[in-house]
Short mmCIF file of N, CA and C in Angstrom, two decimals:
data_model
loop_
_atom_site.label_atom_id
_atom_site.label_comp_id
_atom_site.label_asym_id
_atom_site.label_seq_id
_atom_site.Cartn_x
_atom_site.Cartn_y
_atom_site.Cartn_z
N UNK H 1 0.82 -1.20 0.00
CA UNK H 1 0.00 0.00 0.00
C UNK H 1 0.86 1.26 0.00
N UNK H 2 2.08 1.14 0.49
CA UNK H 2 2.93 2.30 0.64
C UNK H 2 3.10 3.02 -0.70
N UNK H 3 2.74 4.28 -0.74
CA UNK H 3 2.90 5.05 -1.95
C UNK H 3 1.81 4.89 -2.97
N UNK H 4 0.67 4.37 -2.58
CA UNK H 4 -0.42 4.12 -3.53
C UNK H 4 -0.89 5.40 -4.22
N UNK H 5 -0.88 6.53 -3.52
CA UNK H 5 -1.36 7.78 -4.12
C UNK H 5 -0.25 8.64 -4.71
N UNK H 6 0.96 8.13 -4.73
CA UNK H 6 2.06 8.92 -5.26
C UNK H 6 1.75 9.38 -6.69
N UNK H 7 1.72 10.68 -6.88
CA UNK H 7 1.47 11.31 -8.19
C UNK H 7 0.14 10.91 -8.81
N UNK H 8 -0.86 10.57 -7.99
CA UNK H 8 -2.17 10.18 -8.51
C UNK H 8 -2.87 11.39 -9.13
N UNK H 9 -3.49 11.16 -10.27
CA UNK H 9 -4.30 12.21 -10.90
C UNK H 9 -5.65 12.26 -10.17
N UNK H 10 -6.34 13.37 -10.25
CA UNK H 10 -7.67 13.45 -9.66
C UNK H 10 -7.77 14.36 -8.45
N UNK H 11 -6.67 14.96 -8.03
CA UNK H 11 -6.74 15.92 -6.92
C UNK H 11 -7.43 17.19 -7.40
N UNK H 12 -8.32 17.73 -6.58
CA UNK H 12 -9.00 19.00 -6.87
C UNK H 12 -8.52 20.05 -5.86
N UNK H 13 -8.03 21.15 -6.36
CA UNK H 13 -7.62 22.24 -5.48
C UNK H 13 -8.87 23.01 -5.07
N UNK H 14 -9.10 23.12 -3.77
CA UNK H 14 -10.27 23.83 -3.26
C UNK H 14 -9.92 25.21 -2.72
N UNK H 15 -8.69 25.38 -2.32
CA UNK H 15 -8.26 26.67 -1.79
C UNK H 15 -6.77 26.82 -2.06
N UNK H 16 -6.40 28.00 -2.55
CA UNK H 16 -5.01 28.29 -2.83
C UNK H 16 -4.86 29.79 -2.70
N UNK H 17 -4.30 30.23 -1.58
CA UNK H 17 -4.21 31.68 -1.39
C UNK H 17 -3.04 32.06 -0.49
N UNK H 18 -2.57 33.26 -0.74
CA UNK H 18 -1.53 33.83 0.10
C UNK H 18 -2.19 34.42 1.35
N UNK H 19 -1.48 34.32 2.47
CA UNK H 19 -1.94 34.94 3.71
C UNK H 19 -0.91 35.99 4.10
N UNK H 20 -1.14 36.63 5.22
CA UNK H 20 -0.24 37.70 5.65
C UNK H 20 1.21 37.29 5.75
N UNK H 21 1.46 36.09 6.27
CA UNK H 21 2.85 35.66 6.44
C UNK H 21 3.09 34.26 5.87
N UNK H 22 2.30 33.88 4.86
CA UNK H 22 2.49 32.54 4.28
C UNK H 22 1.46 32.24 3.21
N UNK H 23 0.91 31.04 3.27
CA UNK H 23 -0.06 30.61 2.26
C UNK H 23 -0.83 29.40 2.77
N UNK H 24 -1.97 29.12 2.11
CA UNK H 24 -2.80 27.96 2.42
C UNK H 24 -3.14 27.25 1.11
N UNK H 25 -3.03 25.93 1.12
CA UNK H 25 -3.45 25.11 -0.01
C UNK H 25 -4.32 23.98 0.54
N UNK H 26 -5.54 23.85 0.02
CA UNK H 26 -6.42 22.75 0.39
C UNK H 26 -6.79 22.00 -0.87
N UNK H 27 -6.64 20.67 -0.82
CA UNK H 27 -7.00 19.85 -1.98
C UNK H 27 -7.76 18.61 -1.50
N UNK H 28 -8.57 18.06 -2.42
CA UNK H 28 -9.43 16.90 -2.11
C UNK H 28 -9.21 15.83 -3.17
N UNK H 29 -9.25 14.57 -2.72
CA UNK H 29 -9.10 13.44 -3.63
C UNK H 29 -10.20 12.43 -3.33
N UNK H 30 -10.98 12.07 -4.35
CA UNK H 30 -12.05 11.09 -4.21
C UNK H 30 -11.49 9.73 -4.62
N UNK H 31 -11.06 8.96 -3.63
CA UNK H 31 -10.43 7.66 -3.88
C UNK H 31 -11.39 6.71 -4.59
N UNK H 32 -12.66 6.75 -4.21
CA UNK H 32 -13.66 5.82 -4.77
C UNK H 32 -13.92 6.06 -6.25
N UNK H 33 -13.54 7.21 -6.78
CA UNK H 33 -13.78 7.53 -8.19
C UNK H 33 -12.77 6.85 -9.12
N UNK H 34 -11.75 6.20 -8.55
CA UNK H 34 -10.71 5.58 -9.37
C UNK H 34 -10.78 4.06 -9.21
N UNK H 35 -11.23 3.38 -10.26
CA UNK H 35 -11.40 1.92 -10.21
C UNK H 35 -10.09 1.17 -9.95
N UNK H 36 -9.00 1.67 -10.50
CA UNK H 36 -7.70 1.01 -10.31
C UNK H 36 -7.30 1.08 -8.83
N UNK H 37 -7.45 2.27 -8.22
CA UNK H 37 -7.12 2.41 -6.81
C UNK H 37 -8.03 1.56 -5.93
N UNK H 38 -9.33 1.54 -6.27
CA UNK H 38 -10.28 0.74 -5.48
C UNK H 38 -9.96 -0.75 -5.58
N UNK H 39 -9.43 -1.20 -6.71
CA UNK H 39 -9.04 -2.61 -6.85
C UNK H 39 -7.87 -2.94 -5.94
N UNK H 40 -6.97 -1.96 -5.72
CA UNK H 40 -5.81 -2.17 -4.87
C UNK H 40 -6.14 -2.00 -3.39
N UNK H 41 -7.09 -1.12 -3.07
CA UNK H 41 -7.45 -0.81 -1.68
C UNK H 41 -8.95 -0.54 -1.66
N UNK H 42 -9.77 -1.57 -1.46
CA UNK H 42 -11.24 -1.45 -1.65
C UNK H 42 -11.99 -0.79 -0.50
N UNK H 43 -11.59 0.41 -0.13
CA UNK H 43 -12.24 1.16 0.94
C UNK H 43 -12.52 2.56 0.43
N UNK H 44 -13.78 2.84 0.13
CA UNK H 44 -14.16 4.13 -0.46
C UNK H 44 -13.98 5.25 0.57
N UNK H 45 -13.30 6.30 0.15
CA UNK H 45 -13.09 7.45 1.04
C UNK H 45 -12.65 8.67 0.23
N UNK H 46 -12.79 9.81 0.86
CA UNK H 46 -12.24 11.05 0.32
C UNK H 46 -11.13 11.50 1.24
N UNK H 47 -10.12 12.04 0.65
CA UNK H 47 -8.96 12.52 1.39
C UNK H 47 -8.85 14.02 1.18
N UNK H 48 -8.70 14.76 2.28
CA UNK H 48 -8.52 16.21 2.21
C UNK H 48 -7.19 16.56 2.86
N UNK H 49 -6.36 17.29 2.13
CA UNK H 49 -5.10 17.80 2.67
C UNK H 49 -5.16 19.31 2.75
N UNK H 50 -4.83 19.84 3.90
CA UNK H 50 -4.72 21.29 4.04
C UNK H 50 -3.30 21.59 4.50
N UNK H 51 -2.57 22.30 3.66
CA UNK H 51 -1.18 22.63 3.93
C UNK H 51 -1.12 24.13 4.18
N UNK H 52 -0.58 24.50 5.35
CA UNK H 52 -0.51 25.90 5.72
C UNK H 52 0.93 26.28 6.05
N UNK H 53 1.40 27.33 5.43
CA UNK H 53 2.69 27.91 5.79
C UNK H 53 2.39 29.22 6.49
N UNK H 54 2.83 29.33 7.72
CA UNK H 54 2.60 30.54 8.51
C UNK H 54 3.92 30.94 9.14
N UNK H 55 4.53 31.99 8.61
CA UNK H 55 5.86 32.36 9.08
C UNK H 55 6.81 31.20 8.88
N UNK H 56 7.50 30.78 9.92
CA UNK H 56 8.45 29.68 9.78
C UNK H 56 7.83 28.30 10.02
N UNK H 57 6.50 28.20 10.15
CA UNK H 57 5.86 26.93 10.49
C UNK H 57 5.07 26.36 9.33
N UNK H 58 5.32 25.10 9.01
CA UNK H 58 4.59 24.36 7.99
C UNK H 58 3.69 23.37 8.71
N UNK H 59 2.38 23.41 8.41
CA UNK H 59 1.41 22.51 9.04
C UNK H 59 0.69 21.73 7.95
N UNK H 60 0.63 20.41 8.10
CA UNK H 60 -0.06 19.55 7.15
C UNK H 60 -1.18 18.84 7.92
N UNK H 61 -2.43 19.13 7.57
CA UNK H 61 -3.58 18.49 8.22
C UNK H 61 -4.21 17.54 7.21
N UNK H 62 -4.43 16.30 7.63
CA UNK H 62 -5.00 15.27 6.77
C UNK H 62 -6.33 14.82 7.36
N UNK H 63 -7.37 14.80 6.54
CA UNK H 63 -8.69 14.36 6.98
C UNK H 63 -9.19 13.30 6.01
N UNK H 64 -9.72 12.20 6.56
CA UNK H 64 -10.30 11.13 5.75
C UNK H 64 -11.79 11.06 6.06
N UNK H 65 -12.60 11.06 5.00
CA UNK H 65 -14.05 10.90 5.13
C UNK H 65 -14.43 9.58 4.46
N UNK H 66 -14.98 8.63 5.23
CA UNK H 66 -15.44 7.37 4.64
C UNK H 66 -16.62 7.68 3.72
N UNK H 67 -16.58 7.14 2.51
CA UNK H 67 -17.65 7.39 1.53
C UNK H 67 -18.83 6.44 1.72
N UNK H 68 -18.62 5.37 2.44
CA UNK H 68 -19.68 4.39 2.70
C UNK H 68 -19.75 4.18 4.20
N UNK H 69 -20.62 3.29 4.63
CA UNK H 69 -20.77 3.02 6.05
C UNK H 69 -19.59 2.25 6.64
N UNK H 70 -18.80 1.59 5.81
CA UNK H 70 -17.69 0.77 6.29
C UNK H 70 -16.52 1.64 6.74
N UNK H 71 -15.83 1.24 7.80
CA UNK H 71 -14.64 1.99 8.23
C UNK H 71 -13.52 1.86 7.20
N UNK H 72 -12.59 2.80 7.25
CA UNK H 72 -11.45 2.81 6.34
C UNK H 72 -10.19 2.57 7.18
N UNK H 73 -9.57 1.38 7.04
CA UNK H 73 -8.37 1.08 7.83
C UNK H 73 -7.16 1.78 7.23
N UNK H 74 -6.87 2.97 7.75
CA UNK H 74 -5.86 3.79 7.08
C UNK H 74 -5.02 4.55 8.11
N UNK H 75 -3.80 4.77 7.77
CA UNK H 75 -2.90 5.61 8.57
C UNK H 75 -1.97 6.31 7.60
N UNK H 76 -1.39 7.40 8.02
CA UNK H 76 -0.53 8.16 7.14
C UNK H 76 0.83 8.35 7.78
N UNK H 77 1.82 8.34 6.94
CA UNK H 77 3.16 8.66 7.36
C UNK H 77 3.75 9.61 6.35
N UNK H 78 4.10 10.79 6.79
CA UNK H 78 4.70 11.76 5.89
C UNK H 78 6.21 11.72 6.05
N UNK H 79 6.88 11.86 4.95
CA UNK H 79 8.33 11.90 4.94
C UNK H 79 8.72 13.33 4.57
N UNK H 80 8.94 14.17 5.56
CA UNK H 80 9.25 15.58 5.26
C UNK H 80 10.70 15.74 4.82
N UNK H 81 10.91 15.67 3.53
CA UNK H 81 12.25 15.83 2.99
C UNK H 81 12.59 17.31 2.96
N UNK H 82 13.04 17.81 4.08
CA UNK H 82 13.36 19.23 4.21
C UNK H 82 14.85 19.43 4.04
N UNK H 83 15.18 20.56 3.49
CA UNK H 83 16.56 20.97 3.42
C UNK H 83 16.64 22.37 4.00
N UNK H 84 17.50 22.56 4.95
CA UNK H 84 17.68 23.87 5.56
C UNK H 84 19.06 24.36 5.14
N UNK H 85 19.07 25.37 4.28
CA UNK H 85 20.33 25.88 3.76
C UNK H 85 21.28 26.26 4.88
N UNK H 86 22.51 25.80 4.77
CA UNK H 86 23.55 26.19 5.71
C UNK H 86 23.52 25.41 7.01
N UNK H 87 22.61 24.45 7.16
CA UNK H 87 22.54 23.69 8.41
C UNK H 87 22.59 22.20 8.07
N UNK H 88 23.57 21.52 8.60
CA UNK H 88 23.67 20.07 8.38
C UNK H 88 22.52 19.37 9.07
N UNK H 89 21.99 18.32 8.45
CA UNK H 89 20.87 17.56 9.01
C UNK H 89 21.17 17.10 10.44
N UNK H 90 22.37 16.67 10.68
CA UNK H 90 22.75 16.18 12.01
C UNK H 90 22.62 17.27 13.09
N UNK H 91 22.65 18.53 12.68
CA UNK H 91 22.57 19.64 13.64
C UNK H 91 21.15 20.09 13.91
N UNK H 92 20.16 19.50 13.28
CA UNK H 92 18.77 19.84 13.56
C UNK H 92 18.41 19.38 14.96
N UNK H 93 17.52 20.09 15.61
CA UNK H 93 16.94 19.66 16.88
C UNK H 93 15.53 19.16 16.58
N UNK H 94 15.19 17.98 17.09
CA UNK H 94 13.89 17.39 16.80
C UNK H 94 13.13 17.10 18.09
N UNK H 95 11.82 17.17 17.97
CA UNK H 95 10.91 16.79 19.06
C UNK H 95 9.81 15.95 18.42
N UNK H 96 9.70 14.69 18.81
CA UNK H 96 8.75 13.76 18.19
C UNK H 96 7.91 13.14 19.32
N UNK H 97 6.71 13.67 19.57
CA UNK H 97 5.92 13.26 20.74
C UNK H 97 5.11 11.99 20.51
N UNK H 98 5.80 10.88 20.36
CA UNK H 98 5.10 9.60 20.20
C UNK H 98 5.23 8.81 21.50
N UNK H 99 4.32 7.87 21.69
CA UNK H 99 4.36 7.04 22.89
C UNK H 99 4.55 5.55 22.59
N UNK H 100 4.22 5.17 21.35
CA UNK H 100 4.31 3.75 21.02
C UNK H 100 4.86 3.56 19.61
N UNK H 101 5.60 2.46 19.44
CA UNK H 101 6.05 2.05 18.12
C UNK H 101 5.20 0.84 17.75
N UNK H 102 4.70 0.83 16.51
CA UNK H 102 3.89 -0.28 16.04
C UNK H 102 4.83 -1.37 15.52
N UNK H 103 4.65 -2.58 16.01
CA UNK H 103 5.49 -3.69 15.52
C UNK H 103 5.01 -4.10 14.14
N UNK H 104 5.96 -4.30 13.25
CA UNK H 104 5.66 -4.67 11.87
C UNK H 104 6.06 -6.12 11.62
N UNK H 105 5.29 -6.79 10.79
CA UNK H 105 5.61 -8.16 10.39
C UNK H 105 6.56 -8.15 9.22
N UNK H 106 6.92 -9.32 8.72
CA UNK H 106 7.85 -9.41 7.59
C UNK H 106 7.33 -8.73 6.33
N UNK H 107 5.99 -8.55 6.25
CA UNK H 107 5.39 -7.86 5.11
C UNK H 107 5.35 -6.35 5.30
N UNK H 108 5.95 -5.87 6.39
CA UNK H 108 6.02 -4.45 6.74
C UNK H 108 4.66 -3.85 7.07
N UNK H 109 3.70 -4.68 7.44
CA UNK H 109 2.39 -4.22 7.89
C UNK H 109 2.30 -4.39 9.39
N UNK H 110 1.57 -3.49 10.09
CA UNK H 110 1.44 -3.61 11.55
C UNK H 110 0.82 -4.94 11.95
N UNK H 111 1.37 -5.56 12.99
CA UNK H 111 0.88 -6.84 13.49
C UNK H 111 -0.24 -6.67 14.51
N UNK H 112 -0.44 -5.44 15.00
CA UNK H 112 -1.39 -5.19 16.07
C UNK H 112 -0.69 -5.04 17.41
N UNK H 113 0.56 -5.48 17.50
CA UNK H 113 1.34 -5.33 18.73
C UNK H 113 1.98 -3.94 18.76
N UNK H 114 2.13 -3.44 19.98
CA UNK H 114 2.76 -2.13 20.18
C UNK H 114 3.78 -2.23 21.30
N UNK H 115 4.77 -1.37 21.25
CA UNK H 115 5.73 -1.29 22.35
C UNK H 115 5.87 0.17 22.77
N UNK H 116 6.00 0.37 24.08
CA UNK H 116 6.17 1.73 24.60
C UNK H 116 7.50 2.28 24.13
N UNK H 117 7.49 3.58 23.84
CA UNK H 117 8.71 4.23 23.39
C UNK H 117 8.66 5.70 23.75
N UNK H 118 9.80 6.28 24.00
CA UNK H 118 9.92 7.73 24.17
C UNK H 118 11.15 8.15 23.38
N UNK H 119 10.95 9.08 22.48
CA UNK H 119 12.07 9.60 21.71
C UNK H 119 12.51 10.90 22.37
N UNK H 120 13.72 10.90 22.86
CA UNK H 120 14.24 12.07 23.56
C UNK H 120 14.39 13.24 22.60
N UNK H 121 13.86 14.42 22.97
CA UNK H 121 14.08 15.58 22.11
C UNK H 121 15.55 15.96 22.13
N UNK H 122 15.98 16.59 21.06
CA UNK H 122 17.36 17.05 21.01
C UNK H 122 17.95 16.95 19.62
N UNK H 123 19.26 17.01 19.58
CA UNK H 123 19.99 17.00 18.32
C UNK H 123 19.71 15.72 17.54
N UNK H 124 19.44 15.86 16.24
CA UNK H 124 19.14 14.71 15.41
C UNK H 124 20.36 13.79 15.27
N UNK H 125 21.54 14.38 15.04
CA UNK H 125 22.74 13.57 14.90
C UNK H 125 22.55 12.51 13.84
N UNK H 126 22.87 11.27 14.14
CA UNK H 126 22.72 10.17 13.20
C UNK H 126 21.44 9.38 13.40
N UNK H 127 20.53 9.89 14.24
CA UNK H 127 19.29 9.15 14.51
C UNK H 127 18.38 9.16 13.28
N UNK H 128 17.65 8.06 13.09
CA UNK H 128 16.63 7.97 12.05
C UNK H 128 15.35 7.45 12.70
N UNK H 129 14.21 7.75 12.08
CA UNK H 129 12.91 7.37 12.64
C UNK H 129 12.02 6.81 11.53
N UNK H 130 12.50 5.82 10.82
CA UNK H 130 11.74 5.23 9.72
C UNK H 130 11.00 4.00 10.22
N UNK H 131 10.08 4.24 11.16
CA UNK H 131 9.25 3.20 11.75
C UNK H 131 7.81 3.68 11.76
N UNK H 132 6.92 2.85 12.25
CA UNK H 132 5.51 3.25 12.41
C UNK H 132 5.28 3.54 13.89
N UNK H 133 4.79 4.74 14.18
CA UNK H 133 4.58 5.18 15.55
C UNK H 133 3.13 5.55 15.77
N UNK H 134 2.73 5.54 17.02
CA UNK H 134 1.41 6.03 17.41
C UNK H 134 1.61 7.23 18.31
N UNK H 135 0.98 8.33 17.94
CA UNK H 135 1.04 9.53 18.75
C UNK H 135 -0.01 9.45 19.85
N UNK H 136 0.10 10.27 20.88
CA UNK H 136 -0.90 10.25 21.95
C UNK H 136 -2.30 10.50 21.39
N UNK H 137 -3.26 9.71 21.83
CA UNK H 137 -4.63 9.89 21.35
C UNK H 137 -5.47 10.71 22.31
N UNK H 138 -4.93 10.99 23.49
CA UNK H 138 -5.66 11.81 24.45
C UNK H 138 -5.14 13.24 24.40
N UNK H 139 -5.97 14.19 24.71
CA UNK H 139 -5.55 15.58 24.73
C UNK H 139 -5.52 16.19 23.34
N UNK H 140 -4.92 17.37 23.25
CA UNK H 140 -4.89 18.08 21.96
C UNK H 140 -3.96 17.37 20.99
N UNK H 141 -4.10 17.68 19.68
CA UNK H 141 -3.20 17.07 18.70
C UNK H 141 -1.75 17.33 19.04
N UNK H 142 -0.90 16.37 18.74
CA UNK H 142 0.52 16.53 19.00
C UNK H 142 1.24 16.75 17.68
N UNK H 143 2.36 17.41 17.74
CA UNK H 143 3.09 17.77 16.53
C UNK H 143 4.55 17.41 16.69
N UNK H 144 5.15 16.92 15.61
CA UNK H 144 6.59 16.77 15.56
C UNK H 144 7.16 18.12 15.19
N UNK H 145 8.37 18.38 15.64
CA UNK H 145 8.95 19.69 15.37
C UNK H 145 10.41 19.52 15.00
N UNK H 146 10.83 20.27 13.99
CA UNK H 146 12.23 20.32 13.57
C UNK H 146 12.68 21.76 13.65
N UNK H 147 13.77 22.01 14.34
CA UNK H 147 14.30 23.37 14.44
C UNK H 147 15.78 23.37 14.10
N UNK H 148 16.20 24.44 13.45
CA UNK H 148 17.62 24.62 13.18
C UNK H 148 17.89 26.11 13.11
N UNK H 149 18.78 26.59 13.93
CA UNK H 149 19.07 28.02 13.98
C UNK H 149 19.96 28.47 12.85
N UNK H 150 19.79 29.72 12.45
CA UNK H 150 20.67 30.33 11.47
C UNK H 150 20.45 29.92 10.04
N UNK H 151 19.37 29.22 9.74
CA UNK H 151 19.15 28.78 8.37
C UNK H 151 18.44 29.85 7.57
N UNK H 152 18.35 29.63 6.26
CA UNK H 152 17.63 30.57 5.41
C UNK H 152 16.45 29.89 4.73
N UNK H 153 15.85 28.88 5.38
CA UNK H 153 14.68 28.20 4.81
C UNK H 153 13.45 28.56 5.59
N UNK H 154 12.37 29.03 5.05
CA UNK H 154 12.42 29.65 3.73
C UNK H 154 13.22 30.93 3.81
N UNK H 155 13.42 31.61 2.74
CA UNK H 155 14.36 32.71 2.71
C UNK H 155 13.82 33.92 3.46
N UNK H 156 14.04 33.94 4.73
CA UNK H 156 13.66 35.07 5.60
C UNK H 156 14.79 35.27 6.59
N UNK H 157 15.80 36.02 6.23
CA UNK H 157 16.99 36.12 7.07
C UNK H 157 16.73 36.69 8.47
N UNK H 158 15.63 37.44 8.66
CA UNK H 158 15.36 38.01 9.98
C UNK H 158 14.93 36.95 10.98
N UNK H 159 14.43 35.83 10.50
CA UNK H 159 13.98 34.77 11.40
C UNK H 159 15.12 33.78 11.57
N UNK H 160 15.54 33.54 12.79
CA UNK H 160 16.71 32.73 13.04
C UNK H 160 16.39 31.26 13.31
N UNK H 161 15.13 30.92 13.55
CA UNK H 161 14.77 29.53 13.83
C UNK H 161 13.74 29.07 12.82
N UNK H 162 13.90 27.87 12.31
CA UNK H 162 12.95 27.30 11.37
C UNK H 162 12.24 26.15 12.05
N UNK H 163 10.97 25.98 11.76
CA UNK H 163 10.18 24.95 12.41
C UNK H 163 9.28 24.28 11.39
N UNK H 164 9.17 22.97 11.46
CA UNK H 164 8.25 22.22 10.61
C UNK H 164 7.37 21.42 11.54
N UNK H 165 6.06 21.67 11.51
CA UNK H 165 5.13 20.95 12.38
C UNK H 165 4.29 20.01 11.54
N UNK H 166 4.26 18.75 11.91
CA UNK H 166 3.46 17.76 11.21
C UNK H 166 2.50 17.13 12.21
N UNK H 167 1.21 17.19 11.95
CA UNK H 167 0.27 16.64 12.92
C UNK H 167 0.35 15.13 12.99
N UNK H 168 -0.06 14.60 14.13
CA UNK H 168 -0.08 13.14 14.23
C UNK H 168 -0.99 12.58 13.16
N UNK H 169 -0.64 11.42 12.66
CA UNK H 169 -1.45 10.85 11.59
C UNK H 169 -1.96 9.46 11.94
N UNK H 170 -1.57 8.91 13.07
CA UNK H 170 -2.07 7.61 13.49
C UNK H 170 -2.48 7.71 14.94
N UNK H 171 -3.72 7.33 15.30
CA UNK H 171 -4.13 7.44 16.70
C UNK H 171 -3.40 6.43 17.58
#
């Protein structure tokens, strides 16, 4: 299933506008309208992405609407391939508020088992996080954060800290 929607045709832009210190883009995809996709993943749903850039913060909100009465067994994992000019990846500071790692089987699908985990905030260094995690389901939404001082991404030299916020995507 990984990458099923990569470069899929059929996205409709619903909102695209500049704001005072950034921009907003909202798009919708009707998964059920594509027979090929439904053959690969037979769960009718609509997907809405709202991407907001506000100053140095990027926010990606994902909403799934089931098109039928049946639930949609779905989770999302975003791979934020960010580049911060003048700052080595190892020097980024990260905060990833997850509580559990999902155990995967040999087919790379979740087995239903979970293990407790805490990822210490701090310098990224050589750490990688290419696993399936569950964010806290209680309380307000949690966000991962990447910060790096002195960068020019996006190009706003007056702002010394850059931040990328990604909402939790798996309960």
